[in-house]
mmCIF file of C-alpha atoms in Angstrom:
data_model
loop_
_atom_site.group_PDB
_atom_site.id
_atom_site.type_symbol
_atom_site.label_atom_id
_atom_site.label_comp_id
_atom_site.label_asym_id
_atom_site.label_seq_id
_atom_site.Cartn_x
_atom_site.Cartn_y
_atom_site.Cartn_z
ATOM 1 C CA UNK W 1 61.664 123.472 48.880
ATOM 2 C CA UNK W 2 58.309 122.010 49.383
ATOM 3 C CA UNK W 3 54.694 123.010 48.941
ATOM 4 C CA UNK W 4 53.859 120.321 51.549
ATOM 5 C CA UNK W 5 51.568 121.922 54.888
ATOM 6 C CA UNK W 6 52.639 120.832 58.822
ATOM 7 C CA UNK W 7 49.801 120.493 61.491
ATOM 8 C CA UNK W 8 52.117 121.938 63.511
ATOM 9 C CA UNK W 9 55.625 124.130 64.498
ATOM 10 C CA UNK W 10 56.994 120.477 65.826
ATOM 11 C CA UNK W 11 56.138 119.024 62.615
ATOM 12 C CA UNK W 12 57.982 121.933 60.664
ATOM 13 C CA UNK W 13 61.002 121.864 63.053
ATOM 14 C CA UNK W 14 61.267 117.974 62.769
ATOM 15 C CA UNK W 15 61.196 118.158 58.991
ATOM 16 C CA UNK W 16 63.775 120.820 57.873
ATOM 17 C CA UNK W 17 66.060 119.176 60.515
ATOM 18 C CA UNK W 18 66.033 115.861 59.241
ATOM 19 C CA UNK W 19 66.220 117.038 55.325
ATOM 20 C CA UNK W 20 68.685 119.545 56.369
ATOM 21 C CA UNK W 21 71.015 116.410 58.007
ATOM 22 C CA UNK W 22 70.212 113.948 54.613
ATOM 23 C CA UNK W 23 71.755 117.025 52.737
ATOM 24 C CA UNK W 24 75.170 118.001 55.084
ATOM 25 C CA UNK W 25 73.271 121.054 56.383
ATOM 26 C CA UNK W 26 73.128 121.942 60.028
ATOM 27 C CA UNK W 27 70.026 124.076 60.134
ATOM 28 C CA UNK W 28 69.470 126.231 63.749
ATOM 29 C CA UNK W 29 66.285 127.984 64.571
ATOM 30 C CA UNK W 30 67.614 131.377 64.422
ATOM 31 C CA UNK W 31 64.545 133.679 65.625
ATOM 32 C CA UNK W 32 61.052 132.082 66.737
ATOM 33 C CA UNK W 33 58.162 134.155 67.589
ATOM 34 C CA UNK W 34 54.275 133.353 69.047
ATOM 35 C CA UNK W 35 51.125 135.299 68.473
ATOM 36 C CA UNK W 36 50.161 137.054 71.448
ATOM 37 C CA UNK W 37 47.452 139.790 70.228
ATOM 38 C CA UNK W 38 49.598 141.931 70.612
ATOM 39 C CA UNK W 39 51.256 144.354 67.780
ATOM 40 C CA UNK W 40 53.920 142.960 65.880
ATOM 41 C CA UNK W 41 53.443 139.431 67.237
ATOM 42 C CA UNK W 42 52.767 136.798 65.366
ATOM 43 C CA UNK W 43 53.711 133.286 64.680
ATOM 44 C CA UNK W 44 56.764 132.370 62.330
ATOM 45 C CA UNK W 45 59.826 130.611 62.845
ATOM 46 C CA UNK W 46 63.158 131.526 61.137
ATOM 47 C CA UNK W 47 65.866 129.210 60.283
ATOM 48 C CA UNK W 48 69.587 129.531 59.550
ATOM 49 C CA UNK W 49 72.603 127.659 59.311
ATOM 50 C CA UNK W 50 74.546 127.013 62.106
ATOM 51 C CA UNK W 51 77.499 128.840 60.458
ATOM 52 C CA UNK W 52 74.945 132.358 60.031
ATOM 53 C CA UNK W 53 76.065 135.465 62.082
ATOM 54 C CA UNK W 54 78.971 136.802 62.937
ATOM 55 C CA UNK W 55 81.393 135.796 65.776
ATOM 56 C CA UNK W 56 80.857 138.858 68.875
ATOM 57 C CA UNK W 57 84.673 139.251 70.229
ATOM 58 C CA UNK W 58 84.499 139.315 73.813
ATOM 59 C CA UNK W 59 85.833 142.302 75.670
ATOM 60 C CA UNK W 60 88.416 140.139 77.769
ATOM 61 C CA UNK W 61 90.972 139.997 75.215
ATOM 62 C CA UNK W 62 91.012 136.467 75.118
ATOM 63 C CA UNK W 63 91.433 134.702 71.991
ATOM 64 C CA UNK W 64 88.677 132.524 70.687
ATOM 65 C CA UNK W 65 87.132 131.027 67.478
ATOM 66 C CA UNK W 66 84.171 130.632 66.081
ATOM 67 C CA UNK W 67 82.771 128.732 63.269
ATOM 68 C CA UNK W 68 80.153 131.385 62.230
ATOM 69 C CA UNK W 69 81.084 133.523 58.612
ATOM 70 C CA UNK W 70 78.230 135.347 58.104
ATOM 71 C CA UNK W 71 76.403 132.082 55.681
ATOM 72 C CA UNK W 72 73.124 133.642 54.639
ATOM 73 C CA UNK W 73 71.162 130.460 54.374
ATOM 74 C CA UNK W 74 67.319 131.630 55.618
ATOM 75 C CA UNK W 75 64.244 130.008 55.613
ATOM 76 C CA UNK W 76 60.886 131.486 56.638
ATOM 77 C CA UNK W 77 58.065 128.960 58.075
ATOM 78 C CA UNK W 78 54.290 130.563 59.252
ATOM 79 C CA UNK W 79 50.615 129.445 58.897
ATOM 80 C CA UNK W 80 49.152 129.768 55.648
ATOM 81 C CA UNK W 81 46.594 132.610 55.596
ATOM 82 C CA UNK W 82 43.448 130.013 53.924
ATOM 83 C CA UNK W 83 44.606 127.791 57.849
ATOM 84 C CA UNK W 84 45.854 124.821 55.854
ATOM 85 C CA UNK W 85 48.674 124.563 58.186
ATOM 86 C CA UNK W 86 52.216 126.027 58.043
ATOM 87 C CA UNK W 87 53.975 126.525 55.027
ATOM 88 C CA UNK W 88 58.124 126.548 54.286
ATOM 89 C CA UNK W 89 59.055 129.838 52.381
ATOM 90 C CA UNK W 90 63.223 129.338 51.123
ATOM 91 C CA UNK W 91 64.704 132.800 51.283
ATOM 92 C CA UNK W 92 67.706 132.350 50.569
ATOM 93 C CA UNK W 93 69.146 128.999 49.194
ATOM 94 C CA UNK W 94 72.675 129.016 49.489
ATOM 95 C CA UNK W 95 75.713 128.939 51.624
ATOM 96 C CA UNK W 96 79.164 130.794 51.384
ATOM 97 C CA UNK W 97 80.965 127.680 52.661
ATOM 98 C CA UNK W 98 81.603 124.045 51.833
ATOM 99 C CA UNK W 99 79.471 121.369 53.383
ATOM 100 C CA UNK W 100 81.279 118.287 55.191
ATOM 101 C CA UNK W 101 81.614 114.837 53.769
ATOM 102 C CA UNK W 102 79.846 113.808 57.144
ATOM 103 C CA UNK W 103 78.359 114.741 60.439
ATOM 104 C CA UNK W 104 79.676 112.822 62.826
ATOM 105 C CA UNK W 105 81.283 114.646 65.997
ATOM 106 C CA UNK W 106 79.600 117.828 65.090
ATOM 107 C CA UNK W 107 78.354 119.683 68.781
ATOM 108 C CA UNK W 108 74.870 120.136 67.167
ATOM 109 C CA UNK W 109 73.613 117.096 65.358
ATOM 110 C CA UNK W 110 76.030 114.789 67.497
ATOM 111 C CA UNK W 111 73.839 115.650 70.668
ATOM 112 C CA UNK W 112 72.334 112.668 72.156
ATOM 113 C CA UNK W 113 68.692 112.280 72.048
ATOM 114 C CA UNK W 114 66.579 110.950 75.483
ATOM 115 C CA UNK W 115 66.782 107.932 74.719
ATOM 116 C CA UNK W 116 70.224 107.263 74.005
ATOM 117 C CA UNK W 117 71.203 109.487 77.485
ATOM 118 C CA UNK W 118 69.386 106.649 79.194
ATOM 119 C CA UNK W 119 71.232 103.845 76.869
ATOM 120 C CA UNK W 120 74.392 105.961 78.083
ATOM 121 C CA UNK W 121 73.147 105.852 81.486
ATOM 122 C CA UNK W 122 72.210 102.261 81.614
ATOM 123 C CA UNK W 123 75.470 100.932 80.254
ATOM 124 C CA UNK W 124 77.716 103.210 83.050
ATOM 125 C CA UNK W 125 76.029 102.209 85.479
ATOM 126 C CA UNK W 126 77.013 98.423 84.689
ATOM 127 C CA UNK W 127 80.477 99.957 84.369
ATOM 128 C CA UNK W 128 80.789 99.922 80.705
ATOM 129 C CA UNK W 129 83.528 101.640 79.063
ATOM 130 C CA UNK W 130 82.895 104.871 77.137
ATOM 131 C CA UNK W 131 84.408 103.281 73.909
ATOM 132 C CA UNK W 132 82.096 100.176 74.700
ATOM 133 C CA UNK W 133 79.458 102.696 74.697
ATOM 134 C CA UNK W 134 80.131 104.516 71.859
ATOM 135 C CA UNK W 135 80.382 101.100 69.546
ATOM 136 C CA UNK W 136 76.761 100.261 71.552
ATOM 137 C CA UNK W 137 74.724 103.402 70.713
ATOM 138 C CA UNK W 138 75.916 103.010 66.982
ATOM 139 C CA UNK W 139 75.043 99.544 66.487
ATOM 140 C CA UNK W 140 71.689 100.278 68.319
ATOM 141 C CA UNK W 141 71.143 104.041 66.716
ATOM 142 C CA UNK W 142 72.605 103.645 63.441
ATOM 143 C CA UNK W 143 71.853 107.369 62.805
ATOM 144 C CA UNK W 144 74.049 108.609 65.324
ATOM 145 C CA UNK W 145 76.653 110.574 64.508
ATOM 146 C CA UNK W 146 77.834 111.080 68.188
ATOM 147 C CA UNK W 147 81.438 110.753 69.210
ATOM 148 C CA UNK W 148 83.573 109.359 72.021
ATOM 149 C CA UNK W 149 83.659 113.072 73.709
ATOM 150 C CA UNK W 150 79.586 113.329 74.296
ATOM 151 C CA UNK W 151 79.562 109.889 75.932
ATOM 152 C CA UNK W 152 82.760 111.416 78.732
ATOM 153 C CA UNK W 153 79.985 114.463 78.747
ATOM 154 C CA UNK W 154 77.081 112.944 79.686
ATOM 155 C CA UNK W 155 79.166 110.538 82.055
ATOM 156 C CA UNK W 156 79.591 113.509 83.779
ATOM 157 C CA UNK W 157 76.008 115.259 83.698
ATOM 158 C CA UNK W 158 75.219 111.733 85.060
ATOM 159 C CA UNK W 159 78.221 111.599 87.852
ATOM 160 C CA UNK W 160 76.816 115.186 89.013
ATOM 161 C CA UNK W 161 73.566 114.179 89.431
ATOM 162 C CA UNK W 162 74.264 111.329 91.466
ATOM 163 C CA UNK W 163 76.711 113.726 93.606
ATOM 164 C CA UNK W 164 74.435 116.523 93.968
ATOM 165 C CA UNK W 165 75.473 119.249 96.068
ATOM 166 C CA UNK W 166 78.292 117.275 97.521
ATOM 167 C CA UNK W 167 81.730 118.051 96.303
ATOM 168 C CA UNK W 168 83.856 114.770 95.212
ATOM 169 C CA UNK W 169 85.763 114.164 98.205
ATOM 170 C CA UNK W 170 82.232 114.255 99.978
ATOM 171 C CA UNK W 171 81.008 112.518 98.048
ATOM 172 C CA UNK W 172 84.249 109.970 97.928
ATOM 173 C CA UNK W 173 83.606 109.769 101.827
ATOM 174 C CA UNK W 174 79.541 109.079 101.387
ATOM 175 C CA UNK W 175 80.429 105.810 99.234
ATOM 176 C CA UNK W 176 83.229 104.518 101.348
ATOM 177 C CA UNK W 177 80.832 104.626 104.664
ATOM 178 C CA UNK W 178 77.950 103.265 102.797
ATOM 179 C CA UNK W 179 80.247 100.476 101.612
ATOM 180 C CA UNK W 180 81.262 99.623 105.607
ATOM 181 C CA UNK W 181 84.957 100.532 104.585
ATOM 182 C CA UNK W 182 87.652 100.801 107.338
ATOM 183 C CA UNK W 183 89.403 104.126 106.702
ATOM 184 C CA UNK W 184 91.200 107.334 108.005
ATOM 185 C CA UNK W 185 91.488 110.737 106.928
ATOM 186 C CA UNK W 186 93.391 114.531 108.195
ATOM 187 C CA UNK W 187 92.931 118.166 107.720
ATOM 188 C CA UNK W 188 95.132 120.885 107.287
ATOM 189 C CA UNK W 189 95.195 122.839 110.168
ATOM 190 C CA UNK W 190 92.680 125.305 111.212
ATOM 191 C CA UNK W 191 90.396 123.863 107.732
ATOM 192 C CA UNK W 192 88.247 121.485 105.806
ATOM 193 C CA UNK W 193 90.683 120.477 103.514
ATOM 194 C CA UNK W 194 91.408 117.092 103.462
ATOM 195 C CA UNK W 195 95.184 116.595 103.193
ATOM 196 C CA UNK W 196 95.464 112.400 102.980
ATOM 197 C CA UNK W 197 92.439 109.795 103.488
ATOM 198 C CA UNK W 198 93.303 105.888 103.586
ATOM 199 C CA UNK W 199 90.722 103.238 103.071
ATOM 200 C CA UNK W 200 90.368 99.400 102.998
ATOM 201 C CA UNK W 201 87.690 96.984 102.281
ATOM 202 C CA UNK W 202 86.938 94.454 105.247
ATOM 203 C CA UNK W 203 87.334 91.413 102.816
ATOM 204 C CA UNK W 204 90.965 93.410 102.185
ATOM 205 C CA UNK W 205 91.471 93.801 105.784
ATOM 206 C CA UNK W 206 90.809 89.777 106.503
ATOM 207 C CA UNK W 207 92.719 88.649 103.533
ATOM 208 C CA UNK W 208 95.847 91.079 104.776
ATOM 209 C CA UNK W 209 95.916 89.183 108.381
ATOM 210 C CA UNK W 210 95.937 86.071 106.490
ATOM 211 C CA UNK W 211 98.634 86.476 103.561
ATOM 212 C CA UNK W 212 100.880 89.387 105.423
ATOM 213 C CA UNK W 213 104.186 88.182 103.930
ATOM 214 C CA UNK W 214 104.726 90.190 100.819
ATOM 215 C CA UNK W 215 102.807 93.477 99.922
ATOM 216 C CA UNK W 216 103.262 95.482 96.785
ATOM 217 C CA UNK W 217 102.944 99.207 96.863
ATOM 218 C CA UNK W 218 102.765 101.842 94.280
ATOM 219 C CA UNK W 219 101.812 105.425 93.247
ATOM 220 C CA UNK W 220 99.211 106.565 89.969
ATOM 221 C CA UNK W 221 99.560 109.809 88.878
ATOM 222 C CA UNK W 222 97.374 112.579 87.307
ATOM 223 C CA UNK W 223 94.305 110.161 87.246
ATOM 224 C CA UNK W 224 91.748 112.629 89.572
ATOM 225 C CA UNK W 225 91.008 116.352 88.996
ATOM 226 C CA UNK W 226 93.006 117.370 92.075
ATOM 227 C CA UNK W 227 96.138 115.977 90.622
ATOM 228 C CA UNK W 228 96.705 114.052 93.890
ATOM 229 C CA UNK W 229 98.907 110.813 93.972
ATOM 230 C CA UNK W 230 96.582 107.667 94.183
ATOM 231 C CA UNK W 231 98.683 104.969 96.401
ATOM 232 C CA UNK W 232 98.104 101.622 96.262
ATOM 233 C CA UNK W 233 98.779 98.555 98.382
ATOM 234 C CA UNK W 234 98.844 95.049 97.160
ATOM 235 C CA UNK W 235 98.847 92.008 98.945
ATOM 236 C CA UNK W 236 100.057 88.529 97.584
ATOM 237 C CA UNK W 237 98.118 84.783 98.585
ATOM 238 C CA UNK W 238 100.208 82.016 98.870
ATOM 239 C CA UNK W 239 99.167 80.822 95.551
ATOM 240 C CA UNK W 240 100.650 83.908 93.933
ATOM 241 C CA UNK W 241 97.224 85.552 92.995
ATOM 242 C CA UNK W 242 97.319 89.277 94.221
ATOM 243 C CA UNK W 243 94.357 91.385 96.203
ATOM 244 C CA UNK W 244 94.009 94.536 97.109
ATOM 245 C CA UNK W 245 95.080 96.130 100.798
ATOM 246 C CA UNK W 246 94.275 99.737 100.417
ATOM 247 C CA UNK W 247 94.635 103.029 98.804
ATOM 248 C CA UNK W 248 95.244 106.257 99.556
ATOM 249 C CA UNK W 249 94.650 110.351 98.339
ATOM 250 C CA UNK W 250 97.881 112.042 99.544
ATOM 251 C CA UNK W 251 98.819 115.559 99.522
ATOM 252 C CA UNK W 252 102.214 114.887 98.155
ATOM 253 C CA UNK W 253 104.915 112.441 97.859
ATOM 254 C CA UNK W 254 107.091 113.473 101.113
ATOM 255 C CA UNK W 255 108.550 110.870 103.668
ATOM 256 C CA UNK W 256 105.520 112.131 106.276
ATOM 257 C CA UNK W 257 102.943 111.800 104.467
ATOM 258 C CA UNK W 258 103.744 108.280 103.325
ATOM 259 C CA UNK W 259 104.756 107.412 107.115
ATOM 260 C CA UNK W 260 101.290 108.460 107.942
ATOM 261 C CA UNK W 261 99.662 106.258 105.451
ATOM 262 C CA UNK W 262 101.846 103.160 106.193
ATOM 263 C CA UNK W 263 100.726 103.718 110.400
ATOM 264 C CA UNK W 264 97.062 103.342 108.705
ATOM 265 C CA UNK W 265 97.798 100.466 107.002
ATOM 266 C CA UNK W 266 99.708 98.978 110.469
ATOM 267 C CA UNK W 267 96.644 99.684 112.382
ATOM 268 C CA UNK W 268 94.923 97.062 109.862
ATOM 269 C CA UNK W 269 96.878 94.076 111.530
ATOM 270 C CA UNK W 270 94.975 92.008 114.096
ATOM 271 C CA UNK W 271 97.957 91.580 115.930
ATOM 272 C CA UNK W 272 100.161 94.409 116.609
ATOM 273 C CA UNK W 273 103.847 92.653 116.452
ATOM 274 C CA UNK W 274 102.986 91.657 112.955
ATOM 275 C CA UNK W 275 104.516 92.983 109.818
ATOM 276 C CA UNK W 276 105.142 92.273 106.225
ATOM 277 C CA UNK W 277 108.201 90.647 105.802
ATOM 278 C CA UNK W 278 108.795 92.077 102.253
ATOM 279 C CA UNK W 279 107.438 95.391 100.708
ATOM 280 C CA UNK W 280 108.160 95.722 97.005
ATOM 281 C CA UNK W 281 108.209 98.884 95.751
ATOM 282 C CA UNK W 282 109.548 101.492 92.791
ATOM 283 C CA UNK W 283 112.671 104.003 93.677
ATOM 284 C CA UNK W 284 110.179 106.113 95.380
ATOM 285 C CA UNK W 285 112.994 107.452 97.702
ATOM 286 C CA UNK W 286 110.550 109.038 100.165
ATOM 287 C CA UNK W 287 108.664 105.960 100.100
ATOM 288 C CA UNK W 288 111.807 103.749 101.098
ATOM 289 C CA UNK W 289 112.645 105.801 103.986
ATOM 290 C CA UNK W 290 108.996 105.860 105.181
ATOM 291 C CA UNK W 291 109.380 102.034 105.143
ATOM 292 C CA UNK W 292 112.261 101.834 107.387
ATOM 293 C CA UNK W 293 110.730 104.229 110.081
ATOM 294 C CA UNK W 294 107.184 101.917 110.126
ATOM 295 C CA UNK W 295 108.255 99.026 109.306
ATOM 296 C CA UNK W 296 112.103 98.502 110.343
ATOM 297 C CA UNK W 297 112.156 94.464 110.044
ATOM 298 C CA UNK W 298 110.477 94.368 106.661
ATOM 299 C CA UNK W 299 112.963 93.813 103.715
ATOM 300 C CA UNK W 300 112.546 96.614 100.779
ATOM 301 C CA UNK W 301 113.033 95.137 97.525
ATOM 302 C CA UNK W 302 112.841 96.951 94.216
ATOM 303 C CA UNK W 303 110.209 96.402 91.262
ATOM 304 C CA UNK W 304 112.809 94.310 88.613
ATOM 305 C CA UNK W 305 110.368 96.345 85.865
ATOM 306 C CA UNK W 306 110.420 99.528 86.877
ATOM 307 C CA UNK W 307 114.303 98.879 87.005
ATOM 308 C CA UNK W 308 114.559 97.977 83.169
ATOM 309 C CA UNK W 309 111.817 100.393 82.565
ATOM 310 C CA UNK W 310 113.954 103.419 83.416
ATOM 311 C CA UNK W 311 117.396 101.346 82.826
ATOM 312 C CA UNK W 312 116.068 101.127 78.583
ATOM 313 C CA UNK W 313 115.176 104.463 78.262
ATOM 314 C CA UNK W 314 118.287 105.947 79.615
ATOM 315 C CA UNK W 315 119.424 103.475 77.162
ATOM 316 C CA UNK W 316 118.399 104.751 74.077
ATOM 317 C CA UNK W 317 119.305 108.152 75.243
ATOM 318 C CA UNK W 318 122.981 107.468 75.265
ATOM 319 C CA UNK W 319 123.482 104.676 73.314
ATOM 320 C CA UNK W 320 123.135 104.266 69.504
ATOM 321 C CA UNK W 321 120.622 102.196 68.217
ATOM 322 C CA UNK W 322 122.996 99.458 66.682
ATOM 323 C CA UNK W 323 124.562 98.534 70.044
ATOM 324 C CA UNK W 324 121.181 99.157 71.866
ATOM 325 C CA UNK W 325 119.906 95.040 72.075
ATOM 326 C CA UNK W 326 123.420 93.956 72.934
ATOM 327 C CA UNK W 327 123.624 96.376 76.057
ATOM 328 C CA UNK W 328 120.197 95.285 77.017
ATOM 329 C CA UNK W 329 121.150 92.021 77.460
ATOM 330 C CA UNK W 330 123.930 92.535 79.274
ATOM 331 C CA UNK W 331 122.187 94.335 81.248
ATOM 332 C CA UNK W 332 119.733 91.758 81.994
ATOM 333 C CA UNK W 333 122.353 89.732 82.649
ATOM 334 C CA UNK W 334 123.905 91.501 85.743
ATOM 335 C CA UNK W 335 120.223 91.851 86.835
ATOM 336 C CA UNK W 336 119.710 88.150 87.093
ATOM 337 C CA UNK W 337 123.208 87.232 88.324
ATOM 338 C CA UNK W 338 123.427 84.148 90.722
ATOM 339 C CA UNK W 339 126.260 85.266 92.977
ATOM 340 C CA UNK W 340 128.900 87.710 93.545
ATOM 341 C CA UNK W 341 131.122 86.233 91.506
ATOM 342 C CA UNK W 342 128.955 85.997 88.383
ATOM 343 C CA UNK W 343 127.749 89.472 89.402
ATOM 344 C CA UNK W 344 131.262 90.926 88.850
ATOM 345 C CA UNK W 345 131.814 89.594 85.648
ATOM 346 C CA UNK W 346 128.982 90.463 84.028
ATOM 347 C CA UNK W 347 129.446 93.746 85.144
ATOM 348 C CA UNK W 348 132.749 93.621 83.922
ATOM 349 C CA UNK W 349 131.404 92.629 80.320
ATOM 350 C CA UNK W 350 128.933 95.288 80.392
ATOM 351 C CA UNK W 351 131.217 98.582 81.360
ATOM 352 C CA UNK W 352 133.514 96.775 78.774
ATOM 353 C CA UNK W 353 130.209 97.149 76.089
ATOM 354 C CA UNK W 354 129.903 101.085 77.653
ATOM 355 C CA UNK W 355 133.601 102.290 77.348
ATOM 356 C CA UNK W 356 132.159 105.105 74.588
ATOM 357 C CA UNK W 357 128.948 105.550 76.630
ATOM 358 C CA UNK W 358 130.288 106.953 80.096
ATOM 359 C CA UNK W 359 126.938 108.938 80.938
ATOM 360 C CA UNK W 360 125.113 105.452 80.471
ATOM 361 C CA UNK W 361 127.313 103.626 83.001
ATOM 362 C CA UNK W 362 127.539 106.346 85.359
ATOM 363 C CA UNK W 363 124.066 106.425 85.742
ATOM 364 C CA UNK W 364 123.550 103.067 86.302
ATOM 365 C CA UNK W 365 126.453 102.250 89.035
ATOM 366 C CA UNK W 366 125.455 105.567 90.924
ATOM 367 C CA UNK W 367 121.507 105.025 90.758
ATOM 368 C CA UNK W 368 121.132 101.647 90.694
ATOM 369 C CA UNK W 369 123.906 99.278 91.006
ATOM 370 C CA UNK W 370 126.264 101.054 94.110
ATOM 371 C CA UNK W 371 123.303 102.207 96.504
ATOM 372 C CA UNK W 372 120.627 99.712 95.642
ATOM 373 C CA UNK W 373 121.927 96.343 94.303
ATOM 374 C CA UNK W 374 121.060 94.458 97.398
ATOM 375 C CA UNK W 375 117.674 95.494 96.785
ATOM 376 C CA UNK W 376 117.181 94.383 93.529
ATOM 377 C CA UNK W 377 113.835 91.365 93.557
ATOM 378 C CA UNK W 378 115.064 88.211 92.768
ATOM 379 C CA UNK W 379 112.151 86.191 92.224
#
């Protein structure tokens, strides 16, 4: 309560806002009205809690909640009659729930104001990172109370205004021929929907004819809001530091569509008899085969990580955790064999270790070991 007067509405809004945050209250203008001349107008604003009213339920059926219960919280602001300026009338004090310890995170006070928008905006455009960000606007705003989720928000209201009325994949096609990028794309039949596009960066394409021996490839999943697999091609200098060849949107993970992406990448060799001698890749069985059908005289090898990964937690699904580390090793051990002969027995040692754990050492000969053992990397 105050008997202080405001110049102005601003001044009244700004002023119950900021007392309401110092005291845990969220207060919302609930009904504002302007003097017109005509009946029944006149000028008053009326403020609420956030939590006043009572949650509508919407005719679809669908469930939803609300955090409204009805609070009753009400205060009355208009211009004094003797024109001093507007006064603040409390109707009623008091709220039928508990207040938080904090505010921070909550969808109305955690709004960003202008100014931090454009500290948002400043910081992704230098390709900040939204936790970066978030520790940023709190060391330079040390009244925000915004969290981690209206930073991804306004990334976005930012990332659509760039776009404008182009959709993503227009606008993913606008960037890559503004950057001078070599690339390829196809359509469904008979439509506009783009079923694979491959691109490369002319620095990519120059390094590629230079260091052709050894190229890594591999798929990301679930990282774009089409779900598509994101495939990527990695080339290796002859100093071991890696770069990268190309990438690719595909429509799925089938044998054809990865043939058509590895003819792209073929068409980025100067000359046309040349190849990489050795593709490493995951057990991407589609993948494998679309190797041999483009690329015949390469060598395939398998990723030695992706091995364990998938080797450890078949692991711990069979095995109990005492024995666990022991099997590990051996495993690793018929991994890194030398020769046949050294090959054998440590095989031997490990079915030896597995005589309880059948479903373990099943899986392993007859996924691994039998069909794919000559494939395993060895450096």
């Amino acid at each position: 309560m105050t008997t202080e007067r405001f110049g102005t509405r601003e001044e009244v809004i700004r002023w119950i806002k900021e007392v309401g945050i110092n005291n845990k209250v969220t207060v919302i203008i609930s009904r504002s009205d302007t003097e017109t001349g005509k009946r029944g107008r006149s000028n008053k604003i009326i403020f609420g809690c956030d939590k006043g009213g009572k949650h509508k339920i919407s005719d679809s059926g669908t469930q939803s909640a609300s955090k409204k219960c009805g609070c009753p919280f009400k205060i009355r602001s208009t211009p004094a009659k003797d024109g001093s300026g507007w006064k603040i009338d409390v109707k009623c004090g008091l709220h039928n729930h508990g207040l938080p310890d904090r505010l921070e995170g909550h969808s109305f006070i955690g709004r960003l104001t202008t100014d931090e928008k454009q500290h948002v905006a400043d910081l992704a455009k230098r390709h900040v990172a939204p936790r970066h960000i978030l520790l940023s606007l709190q060391d330079n705003y040390p009244e925000n109370v915004t969290r981690i989720t209206q930073v991804y928000k306004h990334k976005s209201v930012i990332q659509k205004e760039i776009r404008g009325p182009r959709s993503e994949i227009q606008h993913l096609f606008k960037l890559i021929e503004d950057a001078g990028y070599v690339y390829w794309s196809r359509k469904k039949d008979d439509s506009e929907v783009v079923r694979e596009i491959f691109w490369a960066h002319p620095d990519s394409v120059k390094l590629l004819n230079i260091f052709p021996i050894v190229l890594v490839m591999d798929n990301t999943y679930k990282t774009n809001k089409y779900r598509q697999p994101l495939f990527e091609i990695v080339g290796m200098t002859s100093t071991e530091l890696t770069f990268p060849v190309g990438f690719a949107y595909m429509e799925s993970e089938q044998t054809e569509n990865f043939c058509w992406v590895l003819e792209k990448l073929k068409e980025l060799f100067v000359k046309k008899d040349m190849c990489p001698q050795v593709i490493l890749t995951d057990r991407d069985l589609a993948l494998m085969k679309a190797i041999e059908v483009v690329f015949p005289n390469s060598i395939n090898l398998l990723c030695r990580f992706h091995i364990n990964k998938n080797v450890g937690a078949k692991c711990k699904q069979h095995v109990v955790n005492d024995l666990q580390k022991t099997i590990d090793t051996l495993w690793m051990e018929v991994v890194w064999a030398s020769d046949e002969v050294e090959y054998g027995q440590r095989l031997h040692q490990l079915e030896q270790a597995c005589v309880d754990y059948s479903g373990f050492i099943n899986y392993v000969k007859d996924t691994w070991l039998t069909p794919h053992r000559h494939r395993f990397e060895t450096v």
